[in-house]
């Protein structure tokens, strides 16, 4: 038997909730919604990129902590039921992560994190449209979309389609026009200045 939800959950209640199935969930209007499992290439890229960024932050004394598959609390208005996204990689402020280490609560982005990275899969419209709007509204400073298998629509990755990394950076309350990287283009990130990575080196993490 799996646990069912009889009334909407808060974000904190959702983090403590477990239906016993072992599945992963996001919170939509207070209701847990199951996620599909990523393929092996998708999972390898997330794991390797997250580890690379964590090492890069430590070696360069950057004030960030990189963690994979973490829940992000989305913005809601008073009276609205809570929502979350389980982001592929969350870039936490180191200070916020250290604060969570002193708490018994689940590690999650309770406040807007500096950065989020999503690796694109078949449901690419979520990453390029829905999550883009959600993370902009939340105030995520840098949103990075890694489309290693060219899943996205041609209006985002061009024609013919090719693997693309798209970076949105917040200016005021809105994202600037995106920066697009392919092949041997070197990544230009405000969170990770001078990071010695090309787009192709990131795509290769999936292989």
mmCIF file of C-alpha atoms in Angstrom:
data_model
loop_
_atom_site.group_PDB
_atom_site.id
_atom_site.type_symbol
_atom_site.label_atom_id
_atom_site.label_comp_id
_atom_site.label_asym_id
_atom_site.label_seq_id
_atom_site.Cartn_x
_atom_site.Cartn_y
_atom_site.Cartn_z
ATOM 1 C CA UNK A 1 0.000 0.000 0.000
ATOM 2 C CA UNK A 2 1.218 3.492 -0.856
ATOM 3 C CA UNK A 3 0.403 6.558 1.206
ATOM 4 C CA UNK A 4 -2.074 8.992 -0.348
ATOM 5 C CA UNK A 5 -2.571 12.696 0.254
ATOM 6 C CA UNK A 6 -5.986 13.636 1.636
ATOM 7 C CA UNK A 7 -5.344 17.373 1.918
ATOM 8 C CA UNK A 8 -2.824 19.815 0.414
ATOM 9 C CA UNK A 9 0.642 19.784 1.962
ATOM 10 C CA UNK A 10 2.882 22.686 2.845
ATOM 11 C CA UNK A 11 6.423 22.612 1.468
ATOM 12 C CA UNK A 12 7.806 21.461 4.841
ATOM 13 C CA UNK A 13 5.147 18.740 5.146
ATOM 14 C CA UNK A 14 5.921 17.582 1.614
ATOM 15 C CA UNK A 15 9.637 17.252 2.382
ATOM 16 C CA UNK A 16 8.785 14.953 5.296
ATOM 17 C CA UNK A 17 6.134 13.007 3.317
ATOM 18 C CA UNK A 18 6.864 9.578 1.835
ATOM 19 C CA UNK A 19 4.360 7.443 -0.059
ATOM 20 C CA UNK A 20 6.535 4.330 0.344
ATOM 21 C CA UNK A 21 6.999 3.754 -3.399
ATOM 22 C CA UNK A 22 10.556 5.046 -3.707
ATOM 23 C CA UNK A 23 9.469 7.430 -6.472
ATOM 24 C CA UNK A 24 10.534 11.079 -6.750
ATOM 25 C CA UNK A 25 7.926 13.853 -6.560
ATOM 26 C CA UNK A 26 7.375 17.571 -7.038
ATOM 27 C CA UNK A 27 4.692 19.604 -5.278
ATOM 28 C CA UNK A 28 1.915 21.067 -7.420
ATOM 29 C CA UNK A 29 -0.731 23.137 -5.645
ATOM 30 C CA UNK A 30 -0.061 21.209 -2.449
ATOM 31 C CA UNK A 31 -0.301 17.777 -4.102
ATOM 32 C CA UNK A 32 2.760 15.521 -4.693
ATOM 33 C CA UNK A 33 3.158 14.695 -8.389
ATOM 34 C CA UNK A 34 5.445 11.773 -9.395
ATOM 35 C CA UNK A 35 8.394 12.369 -11.709
ATOM 36 C CA UNK A 36 9.640 10.112 -14.475
ATOM 37 C CA UNK A 37 13.058 8.523 -13.980
ATOM 38 C CA UNK A 38 15.922 10.083 -16.007
ATOM 39 C CA UNK A 39 17.892 7.999 -18.486
ATOM 40 C CA UNK A 40 21.491 6.974 -17.758
ATOM 41 C CA UNK A 41 23.085 9.694 -19.920
ATOM 42 C CA UNK A 42 21.000 12.365 -18.207
ATOM 43 C CA UNK A 43 21.920 11.048 -14.763
ATOM 44 C CA UNK A 44 25.653 10.780 -15.542
ATOM 45 C CA UNK A 45 25.805 14.361 -16.796
ATOM 46 C CA UNK A 46 24.093 15.671 -13.659
ATOM 47 C CA UNK A 47 26.359 13.718 -11.325
ATOM 48 C CA UNK A 48 29.604 14.635 -13.112
ATOM 49 C CA UNK A 49 28.739 18.298 -13.639
ATOM 50 C CA UNK A 50 27.624 18.698 -10.033
ATOM 51 C CA UNK A 51 30.883 17.150 -8.768
ATOM 52 C CA UNK A 52 32.933 19.355 -11.118
ATOM 53 C CA UNK A 53 31.202 22.521 -9.930
ATOM 54 C CA UNK A 54 31.591 21.562 -6.277
ATOM 55 C CA UNK A 55 35.333 21.041 -6.757
ATOM 56 C CA UNK A 56 35.598 24.267 -8.756
ATOM 57 C CA UNK A 57 33.947 26.247 -5.944
ATOM 58 C CA UNK A 58 36.242 24.749 -3.318
ATOM 59 C CA UNK A 59 39.424 25.230 -5.339
ATOM 60 C CA UNK A 60 38.548 28.834 -6.215
ATOM 61 C CA UNK A 61 37.005 29.743 -2.848
ATOM 62 C CA UNK A 62 33.657 30.634 -4.415
ATOM 63 C CA UNK A 63 30.802 31.129 -1.911
ATOM 64 C CA UNK A 64 28.622 28.358 -3.365
ATOM 65 C CA UNK A 65 27.734 24.720 -2.779
ATOM 66 C CA UNK A 66 26.596 22.517 -5.676
ATOM 67 C CA UNK A 67 24.061 19.761 -4.931
ATOM 68 C CA UNK A 68 22.041 17.520 -7.240
ATOM 69 C CA UNK A 69 18.346 16.635 -7.199
ATOM 70 C CA UNK A 70 17.177 19.122 -4.568
ATOM 71 C CA UNK A 71 13.703 20.487 -4.010
ATOM 72 C CA UNK A 72 13.203 24.186 -4.730
ATOM 73 C CA UNK A 73 10.298 26.008 -3.118
ATOM 74 C CA UNK A 74 8.554 28.122 -5.768
ATOM 75 C CA UNK A 75 7.037 31.544 -5.234
ATOM 76 C CA UNK A 76 3.392 31.646 -4.152
ATOM 77 C CA UNK A 77 1.034 34.441 -3.184
ATOM 78 C CA UNK A 78 -0.808 34.483 0.181
ATOM 79 C CA UNK A 79 -3.532 31.846 0.200
ATOM 80 C CA UNK A 80 -2.056 29.945 -2.740
ATOM 81 C CA UNK A 81 -1.141 26.298 -2.227
ATOM 82 C CA UNK A 82 2.586 25.592 -2.253
ATOM 83 C CA UNK A 83 4.630 24.296 -5.181
ATOM 84 C CA UNK A 84 8.116 22.953 -5.729
ATOM 85 C CA UNK A 85 10.504 21.760 -8.409
ATOM 86 C CA UNK A 86 13.079 19.021 -7.968
ATOM 87 C CA UNK A 87 15.939 20.701 -9.813
ATOM 88 C CA UNK A 88 18.727 18.673 -11.397
ATOM 89 C CA UNK A 89 21.449 20.813 -9.791
ATOM 90 C CA UNK A 90 20.955 23.583 -7.240
ATOM 91 C CA UNK A 91 23.695 26.103 -6.541
ATOM 92 C CA UNK A 92 23.237 27.118 -2.890
ATOM 93 C CA UNK A 93 24.921 30.022 -1.161
ATOM 94 C CA UNK A 94 27.556 28.411 1.077
ATOM 95 C CA UNK A 95 26.269 30.404 4.055
ATOM 96 C CA UNK A 96 22.726 29.062 3.545
ATOM 97 C CA UNK A 97 24.005 25.487 3.196
ATOM 98 C CA UNK A 98 26.017 25.786 6.417
ATOM 99 C CA UNK A 99 22.882 27.056 8.170
ATOM 100 C CA UNK A 100 20.955 23.978 6.999
ATOM 101 C CA UNK A 101 23.699 21.728 8.369
ATOM 102 C CA UNK A 102 22.742 22.885 11.872
ATOM 103 C CA UNK A 103 19.098 21.900 11.323
ATOM 104 C CA UNK A 104 17.368 18.521 11.297
ATOM 105 C CA UNK A 105 15.074 19.676 8.470
ATOM 106 C CA UNK A 106 15.472 18.269 4.971
ATOM 107 C CA UNK A 107 18.124 19.978 2.835
ATOM 108 C CA UNK A 108 16.240 21.995 0.219
ATOM 109 C CA UNK A 109 16.045 25.448 -1.324
ATOM 110 C CA UNK A 110 13.642 27.102 1.120
ATOM 111 C CA UNK A 111 14.753 30.498 -0.174
ATOM 112 C CA UNK A 112 15.704 31.381 -3.775
ATOM 113 C CA UNK A 113 19.103 29.844 -4.571
ATOM 114 C CA UNK A 114 21.709 31.776 -6.593
ATOM 115 C CA UNK A 115 21.647 29.233 -9.408
ATOM 116 C CA UNK A 116 19.753 26.303 -10.895
ATOM 117 C CA UNK A 117 20.834 23.935 -13.671
ATOM 118 C CA UNK A 118 18.345 21.791 -15.557
ATOM 119 C CA UNK A 119 19.414 19.037 -17.966
ATOM 120 C CA UNK A 120 16.879 18.748 -20.779
ATOM 121 C CA UNK A 121 14.954 15.548 -21.520
ATOM 122 C CA UNK A 122 11.954 14.740 -23.719
ATOM 123 C CA UNK A 123 9.672 17.152 -21.865
ATOM 124 C CA UNK A 124 11.860 20.070 -23.004
ATOM 125 C CA UNK A 125 9.071 22.648 -22.866
ATOM 126 C CA UNK A 126 9.168 22.445 -19.068
ATOM 127 C CA UNK A 127 12.802 23.594 -19.010
ATOM 128 C CA UNK A 128 12.615 26.230 -21.741
ATOM 129 C CA UNK A 129 9.206 27.695 -20.898
ATOM 130 C CA UNK A 130 7.562 26.685 -17.615
ATOM 131 C CA UNK A 131 10.631 26.473 -15.364
ATOM 132 C CA UNK A 132 12.132 29.552 -16.994
ATOM 133 C CA UNK A 133 9.105 31.593 -15.902
ATOM 134 C CA UNK A 134 9.041 29.986 -12.447
ATOM 135 C CA UNK A 135 12.728 30.583 -11.733
ATOM 136 C CA UNK A 136 12.562 34.146 -13.044
ATOM 137 C CA UNK A 137 9.567 34.822 -10.797
ATOM 138 C CA UNK A 138 11.418 33.234 -7.875
ATOM 139 C CA UNK A 139 14.465 35.436 -8.432
ATOM 140 C CA UNK A 140 17.057 32.771 -9.285
ATOM 141 C CA UNK A 141 20.109 34.795 -10.322
ATOM 142 C CA UNK A 142 21.384 32.375 -12.973
ATOM 143 C CA UNK A 143 19.403 29.635 -14.716
ATOM 144 C CA UNK A 144 21.401 27.248 -16.913
ATOM 145 C CA UNK A 145 19.763 24.849 -19.390
ATOM 146 C CA UNK A 146 21.951 21.980 -20.624
ATOM 147 C CA UNK A 147 20.468 20.434 -23.759
ATOM 148 C CA UNK A 148 23.085 17.735 -24.417
ATOM 149 C CA UNK A 149 20.942 15.735 -26.888
ATOM 150 C CA UNK A 150 19.307 18.660 -28.731
ATOM 151 C CA UNK A 151 15.783 17.922 -27.467
ATOM 152 C CA UNK A 152 14.618 21.552 -27.523
ATOM 153 C CA UNK A 153 12.587 23.357 -30.124
ATOM 154 C CA UNK A 154 14.385 25.057 -33.013
ATOM 155 C CA UNK A 155 13.462 28.505 -31.658
ATOM 156 C CA UNK A 156 15.723 27.729 -28.693
ATOM 157 C CA UNK A 157 18.574 25.681 -30.175
ATOM 158 C CA UNK A 158 18.459 26.598 -33.868
ATOM 159 C CA UNK A 159 18.066 24.636 -37.080
ATOM 160 C CA UNK A 160 19.498 22.141 -37.659
ATOM 161 C CA UNK A 161 19.195 21.248 -33.997
ATOM 162 C CA UNK A 162 22.433 20.834 -32.098
ATOM 163 C CA UNK A 163 23.432 20.377 -28.443
ATOM 164 C CA UNK A 164 23.173 23.749 -26.739
ATOM 165 C CA UNK A 165 23.723 25.354 -23.349
ATOM 166 C CA UNK A 166 21.522 28.358 -22.607
ATOM 167 C CA UNK A 167 22.212 30.699 -19.686
ATOM 168 C CA UNK A 168 19.689 33.196 -18.351
ATOM 169 C CA UNK A 169 20.924 35.881 -15.951
ATOM 170 C CA UNK A 170 18.713 38.071 -13.790
ATOM 171 C CA UNK A 171 18.778 41.844 -14.169
ATOM 172 C CA UNK A 172 16.375 43.469 -11.743
ATOM 173 C CA UNK A 173 13.307 41.228 -11.773
ATOM 174 C CA UNK A 174 13.721 39.880 -15.314
ATOM 175 C CA UNK A 175 16.039 37.584 -17.198
ATOM 176 C CA UNK A 176 18.234 39.200 -19.823
ATOM 177 C CA UNK A 177 18.208 37.737 -23.353
ATOM 178 C CA UNK A 178 19.966 34.371 -23.011
ATOM 179 C CA UNK A 179 23.586 33.548 -23.763
ATOM 180 C CA UNK A 180 23.899 30.491 -26.002
ATOM 181 C CA UNK A 181 26.894 28.128 -26.141
ATOM 182 C CA UNK A 182 27.695 25.256 -28.503
ATOM 183 C CA UNK A 183 30.705 23.149 -29.440
ATOM 184 C CA UNK A 184 33.974 24.789 -28.367
ATOM 185 C CA UNK A 185 32.284 27.935 -27.014
ATOM 186 C CA UNK A 186 33.650 28.673 -23.550
ATOM 187 C CA UNK A 187 30.991 28.994 -20.865
ATOM 188 C CA UNK A 188 30.397 32.553 -19.629
ATOM 189 C CA UNK A 189 28.781 32.397 -16.178
ATOM 190 C CA UNK A 190 28.409 35.128 -13.582
ATOM 191 C CA UNK A 191 28.320 32.584 -10.757
ATOM 192 C CA UNK A 192 31.432 30.792 -12.025
ATOM 193 C CA UNK A 193 33.602 33.464 -13.665
ATOM 194 C CA UNK A 194 36.563 32.147 -15.638
ATOM 195 C CA UNK A 195 35.376 28.537 -15.368
ATOM 196 C CA UNK A 196 37.525 26.567 -17.861
ATOM 197 C CA UNK A 197 34.714 24.619 -19.506
ATOM 198 C CA UNK A 198 33.430 24.538 -23.055
ATOM 199 C CA UNK A 199 29.935 23.478 -24.027
ATOM 200 C CA UNK A 200 31.306 20.275 -25.579
ATOM 201 C CA UNK A 201 33.154 19.364 -22.377
ATOM 202 C CA UNK A 202 29.858 19.532 -20.505
ATOM 203 C CA UNK A 203 28.023 17.492 -23.143
ATOM 204 C CA UNK A 204 30.803 14.867 -22.929
ATOM 205 C CA UNK A 205 29.901 14.322 -19.270
ATOM 206 C CA UNK A 206 26.847 12.402 -20.483
ATOM 207 C CA UNK A 207 28.908 9.801 -22.387
#
